[in-house]
Amino acid sequence: MSPEIPAQGFHATDAKSWKPIFSWDEYDPDPAVSKGIVWGAVKGWNGDLYIGSYNPAAIGGVQTMWKTYGQPEGDTLRQCDMVEASRAATIFKIHAPGTDQQKVTLLYGEKRLRLAALVTRHLRACSAPRLPRFPGQAGGSWTTALRG
């Protein structure tokens, strides 16, 4: 969240005063794939914040997976990685952003996300989908603290 906008506008030195309120890795269980997802449009409405995400050309996640874990040999394993790194677009609603009452709700997105096998990647077939990092089912809501 940004601080109140000063009359003279923001400057580079003001960057430290911004506080993150939500991070993709709070939703996605895969630490490598989550780096390849891009935030989309942000819109405020009735005091809530709506934000979307997308996987650019459906390859952002697989590229970061391969940079992190290495690219497997063979078309079959590469295809598995492409499936595992695929993420549907999401839309989140953030109620009371930046406050103690903040609640994030997944309005649109996947109920299960694939997680790359970190150690045995070259020995496994495609993994089963995993639940997102929600303390309940996807599509529910949870409260998240400000991340500093």
JSON list of C-alpha atoms in Angstrom, two decimals:
[
{"chain": "A", "resi": 1, "resn": "MET", "atom": "CA", "xyz": [0.00, 0.00, 0.00]},
{"chain": "A", "resi": 2, "resn": "SER", "atom": "CA", "xyz": [1.25, 3.43, -0.73]},
{"chain": "A", "resi": 3, "resn": "PRO", "atom": "CA", "xyz": [1.34, 6.10, 1.89]},
{"chain": "A", "resi": 4, "resn": "GLU", "atom": "CA", "xyz": [-0.83, 9.15, 1.32]},
{"chain": "A", "resi": 5, "resn": "ILE", "atom": "CA", "xyz": [0.21, 10.83, -1.92]},
{"chain": "A", "resi": 6, "resn": "PRO", "atom": "CA", "xyz": [2.21, 14.00, -1.15]},
{"chain": "A", "resi": 7, "resn": "ALA", "atom": "CA", "xyz": [1.23, 17.24, -2.87]},
{"chain": "A", "resi": 8, "resn": "GLN", "atom": "CA", "xyz": [4.47, 17.15, -4.88]},
{"chain": "A", "resi": 9, "resn": "GLY", "atom": "CA", "xyz": [3.90, 13.49, -5.89]},
{"chain": "A", "resi": 10, "resn": "PHE", "atom": "CA", "xyz": [6.09, 10.48, -5.25]},
{"chain": "A", "resi": 11, "resn": "HIS", "atom": "CA", "xyz": [9.85, 10.28, -5.78]},
{"chain": "A", "resi": 12, "resn": "ALA", "atom": "CA", "xyz": [12.25, 7.33, -5.87]},
{"chain": "A", "resi": 13, "resn": "THR", "atom": "CA", "xyz": [13.19, 8.01, -2.25]},
{"chain": "A", "resi": 14, "resn": "ASP", "atom": "CA", "xyz": [9.58, 7.32, -1.21]},
{"chain": "A", "resi": 15, "resn": "ALA", "atom": "CA", "xyz": [9.78, 3.65, -2.28]},
{"chain": "A", "resi": 16, "resn": "LYS", "atom": "CA", "xyz": [10.70, 2.47, 1.24]},
{"chain": "A", "resi": 17, "resn": "SER", "atom": "CA", "xyz": [7.42, 3.82, 2.62]},
{"chain": "A", "resi": 18, "resn": "TRP", "atom": "CA", "xyz": [5.29, 1.44, 0.49]},
{"chain": "A", "resi": 19, "resn": "LYS", "atom": "CA", "xyz": [4.10, -1.72, 2.29]},
{"chain": "A", "resi": 20, "resn": "PRO", "atom": "CA", "xyz": [3.33, -4.97, 0.44]},
{"chain": "A", "resi": 21, "resn": "ILE", "atom": "CA", "xyz": [-0.11, -6.31, 1.30]},
{"chain": "A", "resi": 22, "resn": "PHE", "atom": "CA", "xyz": [-0.18, -9.54, -0.72]},
{"chain": "A", "resi": 23, "resn": "SER", "atom": "CA", "xyz": [2.35, -11.69, -2.53]},
{"chain": "A", "resi": 24, "resn": "TRP", "atom": "CA", "xyz": [1.75, -14.38, -5.16]},
{"chain": "A", "resi": 25, "resn": "ASP", "atom": "CA", "xyz": [3.70, -16.90, -3.11]},
{"chain": "A", "resi": 26, "resn": "GLU", "atom": "CA", "xyz": [1.00, -16.64, -0.43]},
{"chain": "A", "resi": 27, "resn": "TYR", "atom": "CA", "xyz": [-1.28, -18.43, -2.92]},
{"chain": "A", "resi": 28, "resn": "ASP", "atom": "CA", "xyz": [1.03, -20.59, -5.06]},
{"chain": "A", "resi": 29, "resn": "PRO", "atom": "CA", "xyz": [2.82, -23.51, -3.34]},
{"chain": "A", "resi": 30, "resn": "ASP", "atom": "CA", "xyz": [5.60, -23.76, -5.97]},
{"chain": "A", "resi": 31, "resn": "PRO", "atom": "CA", "xyz": [8.49, -21.39, -5.12]},
{"chain": "A", "resi": 32, "resn": "ALA", "atom": "CA", "xyz": [9.94, -21.41, -8.65]},
{"chain": "A", "resi": 33, "resn": "VAL", "atom": "CA", "xyz": [6.77, -21.20, -10.73]},
{"chain": "A", "resi": 34, "resn": "SER", "atom": "CA", "xyz": [5.43, -18.38, -8.59]},
{"chain": "A", "resi": 35, "resn": "LYS", "atom": "CA", "xyz": [8.28, -16.14, -9.81]},
{"chain": "A", "resi": 36, "resn": "GLY", "atom": "CA", "xyz": [6.99, -16.39, -13.39]},
{"chain": "A", "resi": 37, "resn": "ILE", "atom": "CA", "xyz": [3.47, -15.12, -12.72]},
{"chain": "A", "resi": 38, "resn": "VAL", "atom": "CA", "xyz": [2.67, -11.50, -13.53]},
{"chain": "A", "resi": 39, "resn": "TRP", "atom": "CA", "xyz": [0.21, -9.25, -11.72]},
{"chain": "A", "resi": 40, "resn": "GLY", "atom": "CA", "xyz": [-2.45, -7.78, -13.97]},
{"chain": "A", "resi": 41, "resn": "ALA", "atom": "CA", "xyz": [-4.90, -4.95, -13.56]},
{"chain": "A", "resi": 42, "resn": "VAL", "atom": "CA", "xyz": [-5.69, -3.42, -10.17]},
{"chain": "A", "resi": 43, "resn": "LYS", "atom": "CA", "xyz": [-9.00, -1.71, -9.47]},
{"chain": "A", "resi": 44, "resn": "GLY", "atom": "CA", "xyz": [-10.40, -0.19, -6.30]},
{"chain": "A", "resi": 45, "resn": "TRP", "atom": "CA", "xyz": [-14.16, -0.36, -5.76]},
{"chain": "A", "resi": 46, "resn": "ASN", "atom": "CA", "xyz": [-16.21, 0.33, -2.64]},
{"chain": "A", "resi": 47, "resn": "GLY", "atom": "CA", "xyz": [-13.09, 0.27, -0.47]},
{"chain": "A", "resi": 48, "resn": "ASP", "atom": "CA", "xyz": [-11.97, -3.13, -1.75]},
{"chain": "A", "resi": 49, "resn": "LEU", "atom": "CA", "xyz": [-9.07, -3.80, -4.06]},
{"chain": "A", "resi": 50, "resn": "TYR", "atom": "CA", "xyz": [-9.40, -6.21, -7.00]},
{"chain": "A", "resi": 51, "resn": "ILE", "atom": "CA", "xyz": [-6.25, -7.57, -8.61]},
{"chain": "A", "resi": 52, "resn": "GLY", "atom": "CA", "xyz": [-5.66, -10.14, -11.31]},
{"chain": "A", "resi": 53, "resn": "SER", "atom": "CA", "xyz": [-2.73, -12.24, -12.46]},
{"chain": "A", "resi": 54, "resn": "TYR", "atom": "CA", "xyz": [-1.70, -14.10, -15.58]},
{"chain": "A", "resi": 55, "resn": "ASN", "atom": "CA", "xyz": [1.00, -16.42, -16.83]},
{"chain": "A", "resi": 56, "resn": "PRO", "atom": "CA", "xyz": [2.51, -14.56, -19.82]},
{"chain": "A", "resi": 57, "resn": "ALA", "atom": "CA", "xyz": [2.04, -16.64, -22.95]},
{"chain": "A", "resi": 58, "resn": "ALA", "atom": "CA", "xyz": [1.64, -19.61, -20.58]},
{"chain": "A", "resi": 59, "resn": "ILE", "atom": "CA", "xyz": [5.45, -19.90, -20.40]},
{"chain": "A", "resi": 60, "resn": "GLY", "atom": "CA", "xyz": [6.45, -17.51, -17.59]},
{"chain": "A", "resi": 61, "resn": "GLY", "atom": "CA", "xyz": [6.16, -20.23, -14.97]},
{"chain": "A", "resi": 62, "resn": "VAL", "atom": "CA", "xyz": [7.96, -22.94, -16.93]},
{"chain": "A", "resi": 63, "resn": "GLN", "atom": "CA", "xyz": [10.82, -20.59, -17.75]},
{"chain": "A", "resi": 64, "resn": "THR", "atom": "CA", "xyz": [11.39, -19.78, -14.07]},
{"chain": "A", "resi": 65, "resn": "MET", "atom": "CA", "xyz": [11.03, -23.49, -13.24]},
{"chain": "A", "resi": 66, "resn": "TRP", "atom": "CA", "xyz": [13.75, -24.36, -15.73]},
{"chain": "A", "resi": 67, "resn": "LYS", "atom": "CA", "xyz": [15.99, -21.52, -14.54]},
{"chain": "A", "resi": 68, "resn": "THR", "atom": "CA", "xyz": [15.62, -22.77, -10.97]},
{"chain": "A", "resi": 69, "resn": "TYR", "atom": "CA", "xyz": [15.70, -26.56, -11.38]},
{"chain": "A", "resi": 70, "resn": "GLY", "atom": "CA", "xyz": [17.16, -27.02, -14.86]},
{"chain": "A", "resi": 71, "resn": "GLN", "atom": "CA", "xyz": [15.44, -28.14, -18.04]},
{"chain": "A", "resi": 72, "resn": "PRO", "atom": "CA", "xyz": [14.79, -31.89, -18.22]},
{"chain": "A", "resi": 73, "resn": "GLU", "atom": "CA", "xyz": [15.87, -34.01, -21.13]},
{"chain": "A", "resi": 74, "resn": "GLY", "atom": "CA", "xyz": [13.22, -35.43, -23.39]},
{"chain": "A", "resi": 75, "resn": "ASP", "atom": "CA", "xyz": [9.94, -34.14, -24.69]},
{"chain": "A", "resi": 76, "resn": "THR", "atom": "CA", "xyz": [7.80, -36.07, -22.20]},
{"chain": "A", "resi": 77, "resn": "LEU", "atom": "CA", "xyz": [9.37, -34.47, -19.13]},
{"chain": "A", "resi": 78, "resn": "ARG", "atom": "CA", "xyz": [9.38, -31.03, -20.77]},
{"chain": "A", "resi": 79, "resn": "GLN", "atom": "CA", "xyz": [5.66, -31.44, -21.48]},
{"chain": "A", "resi": 80, "resn": "CYS", "atom": "CA", "xyz": [5.07, -32.44, -17.85]},
{"chain": "A", "resi": 81, "resn": "ASP", "atom": "CA", "xyz": [6.88, -29.30, -16.73]},
{"chain": "A", "resi": 82, "resn": "MET", "atom": "CA", "xyz": [4.73, -27.19, -19.03]},
{"chain": "A", "resi": 83, "resn": "VAL", "atom": "CA", "xyz": [1.61, -28.70, -17.49]},
{"chain": "A", "resi": 84, "resn": "GLU", "atom": "CA", "xyz": [2.92, -28.29, -13.93]},
{"chain": "A", "resi": 85, "resn": "ALA", "atom": "CA", "xyz": [3.90, -24.67, -14.51]},
{"chain": "A", "resi": 86, "resn": "SER", "atom": "CA", "xyz": [0.61, -23.72, -16.16]},
{"chain": "A", "resi": 87, "resn": "ARG", "atom": "CA", "xyz": [-1.49, -21.33, -14.10]},
{"chain": "A", "resi": 88, "resn": "ALA", "atom": "CA", "xyz": [-4.91, -19.98, -14.98]},
{"chain": "A", "resi": 89, "resn": "ALA", "atom": "CA", "xyz": [-5.56, -16.29, -14.63]},
{"chain": "A", "resi": 90, "resn": "THR", "atom": "CA", "xyz": [-6.77, -15.28, -11.18]},
{"chain": "A", "resi": 91, "resn": "ILE", "atom": "CA", "xyz": [-8.83, -12.50, -9.68]},
{"chain": "A", "resi": 92, "resn": "PHE", "atom": "CA", "xyz": [-8.45, -11.68, -5.99]},
{"chain": "A", "resi": 93, "resn": "LYS", "atom": "CA", "xyz": [-10.58, -9.36, -3.87]},
{"chain": "A", "resi": 94, "resn": "ILE", "atom": "CA", "xyz": [-8.69, -7.70, -1.02]},
{"chain": "A", "resi": 95, "resn": "HIS", "atom": "CA", "xyz": [-11.08, -6.31, 1.57]},
{"chain": "A", "resi": 96, "resn": "ALA", "atom": "CA", "xyz": [-9.76, -3.59, 3.91]},
{"chain": "A", "resi": 97, "resn": "PRO", "atom": "CA", "xyz": [-6.30, -3.65, 2.27]},
{"chain": "A", "resi": 98, "resn": "GLY", "atom": "CA", "xyz": [-3.40, -2.80, 4.54]},
{"chain": "A", "resi": 99, "resn": "THR", "atom": "CA", "xyz": [-5.42, -3.02, 7.77]},
{"chain": "A", "resi": 100, "resn": "ASP", "atom": "CA", "xyz": [-5.71, -5.62, 10.52]},
{"chain": "A", "resi": 101, "resn": "GLN", "atom": "CA", "xyz": [-9.09, -6.57, 9.02]},
{"chain": "A", "resi": 102, "resn": "GLN", "atom": "CA", "xyz": [-7.60, -7.36, 5.60]},
{"chain": "A", "resi": 103, "resn": "LYS", "atom": "CA", "xyz": [-9.16, -10.42, 3.99]},
{"chain": "A", "resi": 104, "resn": "VAL", "atom": "CA", "xyz": [-8.13, -11.85, 0.60]},
{"chain": "A", "resi": 105, "resn": "THR", "atom": "CA", "xyz": [-10.67, -13.85, -1.39]},
{"chain": "A", "resi": 106, "resn": "LEU", "atom": "CA", "xyz": [-9.96, -15.77, -4.57]},
{"chain": "A", "resi": 107, "resn": "LEU", "atom": "CA", "xyz": [-12.84, -14.88, -6.89]},
{"chain": "A", "resi": 108, "resn": "TYR", "atom": "CA", "xyz": [-11.53, -16.66, -9.97]},
{"chain": "A", "resi": 109, "resn": "GLY", "atom": "CA", "xyz": [-8.70, -19.13, -10.29]},
{"chain": "A", "resi": 110, "resn": "GLU", "atom": "CA", "xyz": [-7.62, -22.72, -9.80]},
{"chain": "A", "resi": 111, "resn": "LYS", "atom": "CA", "xyz": [-8.74, -24.82, -6.86]},
{"chain": "A", "resi": 112, "resn": "ARG", "atom": "CA", "xyz": [-5.60, -26.94, -7.17]},
{"chain": "A", "resi": 113, "resn": "LEU", "atom": "CA", "xyz": [-2.12, -25.98, -8.35]},
{"chain": "A", "resi": 114, "resn": "ARG", "atom": "CA", "xyz": [0.64, -28.28, -9.58]},
{"chain": "A", "resi": 115, "resn": "LEU", "atom": "CA", "xyz": [3.89, -28.44, -7.64]},
{"chain": "A", "resi": 116, "resn": "ALA", "atom": "CA", "xyz": [7.18, -29.45, -9.26]},
{"chain": "A", "resi": 117, "resn": "ALA", "atom": "CA", "xyz": [8.95, -32.38, -7.64]},
{"chain": "A", "resi": 118, "resn": "LEU", "atom": "CA", "xyz": [12.04, -30.59, -6.37]},
{"chain": "A", "resi": 119, "resn": "VAL", "atom": "CA", "xyz": [14.45, -33.49, -5.89]},
{"chain": "A", "resi": 120, "resn": "THR", "atom": "CA", "xyz": [13.28, -36.30, -8.15]},
{"chain": "A", "resi": 121, "resn": "ARG", "atom": "CA", "xyz": [12.18, -34.25, -11.17]},
{"chain": "A", "resi": 122, "resn": "HIS", "atom": "CA", "xyz": [14.01, -36.45, -13.64]},
{"chain": "A", "resi": 123, "resn": "LEU", "atom": "CA", "xyz": [12.54, -39.67, -12.20]},
{"chain": "A", "resi": 124, "resn": "ARG", "atom": "CA", "xyz": [8.87, -38.79, -11.92]},
{"chain": "A", "resi": 125, "resn": "ALA", "atom": "CA", "xyz": [5.84, -38.49, -14.10]},
{"chain": "A", "resi": 126, "resn": "CYS", "atom": "CA", "xyz": [3.61, -35.42, -13.88]},
{"chain": "A", "resi": 127, "resn": "SER", "atom": "CA", "xyz": [2.69, -34.68, -10.27]},
{"chain": "A", "resi": 128, "resn": "ALA", "atom": "CA", "xyz": [-0.81, -34.60, -8.87]},
{"chain": "A", "resi": 129, "resn": "PRO", "atom": "CA", "xyz": [-2.31, -31.14, -8.32]},
{"chain": "A", "resi": 130, "resn": "ARG", "atom": "CA", "xyz": [-1.84, -29.64, -4.86]},
{"chain": "A", "resi": 131, "resn": "LEU", "atom": "CA", "xyz": [-4.01, -27.27, -2.91]},
{"chain": "A", "resi": 132, "resn": "PRO", "atom": "CA", "xyz": [-3.03, -23.61, -2.96]},
{"chain": "A", "resi": 133, "resn": "ARG", "atom": "CA", "xyz": [-1.62, -22.19, 0.25]},
{"chain": "A", "resi": 134, "resn": "PHE", "atom": "CA", "xyz": [-5.02, -21.33, 1.68]},
{"chain": "A", "resi": 135, "resn": "PRO", "atom": "CA", "xyz": [-5.91, -22.35, 5.23]},
{"chain": "A", "resi": 136, "resn": "GLY", "atom": "CA", "xyz": [-9.12, -23.68, 3.71]},
{"chain": "A", "resi": 137, "resn": "GLN", "atom": "CA", "xyz": [-10.36, -24.50, 0.26]},
{"chain": "A", "resi": 138, "resn": "ALA", "atom": "CA", "xyz": [-9.47, -22.37, -2.73]},
{"chain": "A", "resi": 139, "resn": "GLY", "atom": "CA", "xyz": [-12.15, -19.82, -3.32]},
{"chain": "A", "resi": 140, "resn": "GLY", "atom": "CA", "xyz": [-12.42, -19.23, 0.42]},
{"chain": "A", "resi": 141, "resn": "SER", "atom": "CA", "xyz": [-10.85, -16.31, 2.19]},
{"chain": "A", "resi": 142, "resn": "TRP", "atom": "CA", "xyz": [-8.12, -15.80, 4.68]},
{"chain": "A", "resi": 143, "resn": "THR", "atom": "CA", "xyz": [-6.59, -12.91, 6.54]},
{"chain": "A", "resi": 144, "resn": "THR", "atom": "CA", "xyz": [-3.04, -11.98, 5.70]},
{"chain": "A", "resi": 145, "resn": "ALA", "atom": "CA", "xyz": [-0.73, -9.74, 7.65]},
{"chain": "A", "resi": 146, "resn": "LEU", "atom": "CA", "xyz": [1.29, -7.00, 6.05]},
{"chain": "A", "resi": 147, "resn": "ARG", "atom": "CA", "xyz": [4.52, -8.35, 4.70]},
{"chain": "A", "resi": 148, "resn": "GLY", "atom": "CA", "xyz": [7.50, -6.12, 5.40]}
]
